[in-house]
Structure formats: structure tokens, C-alpha cells
Tab-separated table of C-alpha atoms in Angstrom:
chain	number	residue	atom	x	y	z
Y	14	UNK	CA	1.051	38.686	-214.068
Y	15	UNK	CA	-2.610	37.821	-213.973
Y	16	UNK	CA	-4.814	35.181	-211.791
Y	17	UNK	CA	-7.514	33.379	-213.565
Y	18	UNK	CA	-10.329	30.497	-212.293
Y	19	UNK	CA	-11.165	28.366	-215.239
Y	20	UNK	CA	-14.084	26.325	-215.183
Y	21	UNK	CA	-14.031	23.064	-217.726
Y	22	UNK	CA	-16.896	21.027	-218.566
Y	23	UNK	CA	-16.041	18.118	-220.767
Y	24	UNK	CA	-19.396	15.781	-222.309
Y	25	UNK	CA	-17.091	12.705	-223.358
Y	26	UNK	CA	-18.067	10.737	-226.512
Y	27	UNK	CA	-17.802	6.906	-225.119
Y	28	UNK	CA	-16.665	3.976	-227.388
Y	29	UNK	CA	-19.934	1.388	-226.777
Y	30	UNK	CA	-20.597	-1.651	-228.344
Y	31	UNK	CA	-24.520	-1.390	-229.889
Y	32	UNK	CA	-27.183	-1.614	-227.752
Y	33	UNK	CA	-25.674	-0.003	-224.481
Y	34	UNK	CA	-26.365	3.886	-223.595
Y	35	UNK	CA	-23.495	5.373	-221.966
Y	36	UNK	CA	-22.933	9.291	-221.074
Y	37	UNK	CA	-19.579	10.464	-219.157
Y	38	UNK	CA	-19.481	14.211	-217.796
Y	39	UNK	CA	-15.885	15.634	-216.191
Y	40	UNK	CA	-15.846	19.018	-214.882
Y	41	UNK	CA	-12.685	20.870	-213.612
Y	42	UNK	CA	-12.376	24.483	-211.560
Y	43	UNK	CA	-8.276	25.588	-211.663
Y	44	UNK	CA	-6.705	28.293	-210.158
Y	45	UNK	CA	-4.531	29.834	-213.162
Y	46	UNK	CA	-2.084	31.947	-212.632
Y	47	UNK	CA	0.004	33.464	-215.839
Y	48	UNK	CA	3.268	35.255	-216.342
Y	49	UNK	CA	2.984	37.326	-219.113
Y	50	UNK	CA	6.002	38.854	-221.055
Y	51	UNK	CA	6.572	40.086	-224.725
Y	52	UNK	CA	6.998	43.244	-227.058
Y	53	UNK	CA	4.675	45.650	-227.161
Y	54	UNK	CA	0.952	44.248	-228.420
Y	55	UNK	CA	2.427	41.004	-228.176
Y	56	UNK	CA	1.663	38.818	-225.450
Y	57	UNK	CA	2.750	35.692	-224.406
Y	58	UNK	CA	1.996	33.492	-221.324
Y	59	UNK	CA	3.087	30.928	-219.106
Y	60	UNK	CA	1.774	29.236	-216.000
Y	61	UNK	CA	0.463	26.544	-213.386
Y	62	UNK	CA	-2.861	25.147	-213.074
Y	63	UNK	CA	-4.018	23.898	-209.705
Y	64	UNK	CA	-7.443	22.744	-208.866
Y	65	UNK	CA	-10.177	20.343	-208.481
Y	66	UNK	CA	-12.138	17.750	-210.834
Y	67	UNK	CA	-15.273	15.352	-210.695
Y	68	UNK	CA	-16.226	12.648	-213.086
Y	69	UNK	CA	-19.095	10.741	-213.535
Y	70	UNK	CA	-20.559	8.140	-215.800
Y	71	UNK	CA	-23.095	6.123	-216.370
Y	72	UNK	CA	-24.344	2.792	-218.625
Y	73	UNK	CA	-27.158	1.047	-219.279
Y	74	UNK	CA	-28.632	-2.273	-221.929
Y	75	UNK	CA	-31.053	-0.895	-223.929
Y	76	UNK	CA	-34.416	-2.228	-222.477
Y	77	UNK	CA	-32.566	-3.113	-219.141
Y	78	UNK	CA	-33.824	-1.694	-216.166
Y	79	UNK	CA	-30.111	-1.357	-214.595
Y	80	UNK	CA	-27.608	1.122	-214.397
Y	81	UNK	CA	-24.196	1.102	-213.758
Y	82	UNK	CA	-22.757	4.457	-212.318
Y	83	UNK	CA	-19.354	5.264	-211.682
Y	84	UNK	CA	-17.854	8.521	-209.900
Y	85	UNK	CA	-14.548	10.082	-209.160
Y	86	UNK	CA	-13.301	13.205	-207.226
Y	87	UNK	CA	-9.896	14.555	-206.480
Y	88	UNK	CA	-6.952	16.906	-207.648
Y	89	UNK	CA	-6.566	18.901	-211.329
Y	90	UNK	CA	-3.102	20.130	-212.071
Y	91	UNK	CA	-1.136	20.939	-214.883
Y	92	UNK	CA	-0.245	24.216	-217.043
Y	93	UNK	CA	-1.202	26.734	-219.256
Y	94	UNK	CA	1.387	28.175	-222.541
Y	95	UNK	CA	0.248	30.445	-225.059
Y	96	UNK	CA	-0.017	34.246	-227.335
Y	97	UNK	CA	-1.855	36.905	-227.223
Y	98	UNK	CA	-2.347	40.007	-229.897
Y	99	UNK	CA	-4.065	43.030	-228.723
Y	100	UNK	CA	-6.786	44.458	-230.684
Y	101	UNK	CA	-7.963	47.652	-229.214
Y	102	UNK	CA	-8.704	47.290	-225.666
Y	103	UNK	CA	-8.875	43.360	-226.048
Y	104	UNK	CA	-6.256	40.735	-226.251
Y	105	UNK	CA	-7.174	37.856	-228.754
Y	106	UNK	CA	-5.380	34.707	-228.649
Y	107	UNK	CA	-4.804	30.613	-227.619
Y	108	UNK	CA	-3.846	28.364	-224.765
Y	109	UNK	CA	-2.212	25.118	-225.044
Y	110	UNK	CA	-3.639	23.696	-222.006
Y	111	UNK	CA	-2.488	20.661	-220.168
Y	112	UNK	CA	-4.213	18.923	-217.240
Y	113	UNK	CA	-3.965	15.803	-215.266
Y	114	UNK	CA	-6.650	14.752	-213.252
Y	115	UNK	CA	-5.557	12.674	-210.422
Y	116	UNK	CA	-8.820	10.718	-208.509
Y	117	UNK	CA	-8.730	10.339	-204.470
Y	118	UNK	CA	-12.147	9.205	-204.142
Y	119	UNK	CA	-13.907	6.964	-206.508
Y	120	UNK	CA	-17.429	5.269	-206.427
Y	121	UNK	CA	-19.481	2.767	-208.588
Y	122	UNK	CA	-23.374	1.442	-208.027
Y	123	UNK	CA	-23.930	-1.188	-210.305
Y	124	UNK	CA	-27.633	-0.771	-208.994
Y	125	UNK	CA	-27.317	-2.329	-205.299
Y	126	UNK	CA	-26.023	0.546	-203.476
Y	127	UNK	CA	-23.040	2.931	-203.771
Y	128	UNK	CA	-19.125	1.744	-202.950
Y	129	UNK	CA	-16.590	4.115	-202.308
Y	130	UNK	CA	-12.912	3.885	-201.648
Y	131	UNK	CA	-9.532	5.447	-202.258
Y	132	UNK	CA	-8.719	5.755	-206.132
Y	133	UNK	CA	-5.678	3.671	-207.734
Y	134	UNK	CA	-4.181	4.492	-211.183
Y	135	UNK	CA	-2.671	6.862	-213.325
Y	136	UNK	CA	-4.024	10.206	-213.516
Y	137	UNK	CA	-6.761	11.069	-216.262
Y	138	UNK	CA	-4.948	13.318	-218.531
Y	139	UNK	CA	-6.361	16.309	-220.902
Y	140	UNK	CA	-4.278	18.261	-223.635
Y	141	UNK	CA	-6.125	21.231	-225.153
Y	142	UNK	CA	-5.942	23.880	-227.270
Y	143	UNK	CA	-8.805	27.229	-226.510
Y	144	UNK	CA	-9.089	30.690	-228.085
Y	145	UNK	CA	-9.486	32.878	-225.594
Y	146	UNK	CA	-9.831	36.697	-224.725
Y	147	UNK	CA	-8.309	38.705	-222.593
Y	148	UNK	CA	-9.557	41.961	-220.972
């Protein structure tokens, strides 16, 4: 059994028609706990992830003075599977990761003030797949 914090940060490639700048940033922090079980110098892993998320984007014209900003807070969950071999003192391996990030608050400014209110929709969901060391 170990306990992990994982800290995502996620720079999102946006699909834009020409002529518009647009950036999207989502970070996560999770609380990660993993079962581990296996043969000897084999290791493999199992477990919840439970944390928070925030999201924000922005878009602009080119040549426009105005920006459009959008914002989002609220609960990460999801889990963690995957192997690990040791190698020495180390443990070298991969997580399938998956996360849904589920918005309570959400914002947007489209450059007359900030409006705020309770989030509606389906959860933003992530599937990933990390090497990662153990130690």
C-alpha cells in the first residue's frame, strides 16, 4: 500500500478557426492511493484518485482588443491501474490513468465583468497513460 499526491498540468491544443488566439490550461492535485500486489520484482497496482481541478481559457480576434475568458473549479476523481519492475533500488513502470473532472463553479468575462454560477454538464474526462518511478 502506498499514498501518492499527483499534480497534473495539462496545456490543451484548441481546434480554432484562423485568425482567433486561443490557450486552455487544466491543472489537477489527487490524492492517490495504490494497492500493490505481485511476485517478487514484479509490481502491480491498483487504486482511487480523489481530488481537485481548475480550468481556464481564454480567446481572442487577432487585432481585437477583446477577450473572452472562461473558468471552472470543482471535483477530480477517477483511478489509477498499472506495473512496475524493480531495477535496483527503483521501481520502473506505467499508469493507465483515468480522471473525470466534474465543475461546481464556472465563470466567463466576455470583457464586461466576470459571471459566475453553479456548473451544468457532464464531467470533463481524461484517459492517460505515464511512465513513472517508484522509490
Amino acid at each position: 500500500f502506498s499514498i501518492n499526491g499527483e499534480l497534473s498540468i495539462d496545456v490543451m491544443n484548441l481546434d480554432v478557426p484562423s485568425g482567433v488566439d486561443a490557450t486552455e490550461v487544466l491543472a489537477a492535485f489527487t490524492l492517490s492511493p495504490l494497492f500493490h500486489f505481485g511476485p517478487p520484482r514484479l509490481d502491480f497496482v491498483i487504486g482511487p484518485r480523489l481530488g481537485f481541478f481548475a480550468d481556464a481559457a481564454s480567446m481572442s480576434a487577432s487585432g481585437s482588443s477583446s477577450e473572452t475568458t472562461y473558468s471552472s473549479t470543482g471535483l477530480a476523481y477517477g483511478f489509477n491501474a498499472g506495473a512496475f519492475f524493480q531495477l535496483g533500488r527503483i521501481w520502473l513502470g506505467g499508469l493507465l490513468s483515468f480522471t473525470a473532472h466534474d465543475a461546481s463553479e464556472s465563470c466567463v468575462d466576455y470583457g464586461s465583468g466576470e459571471q459566475c454560477g453553479d456548473a451544468e454538464g457532464d464531467a470533463f474526462k481524461v484517459l492517460t497513460l505515464n511512465a513513472a518511478v517508484l522509490f
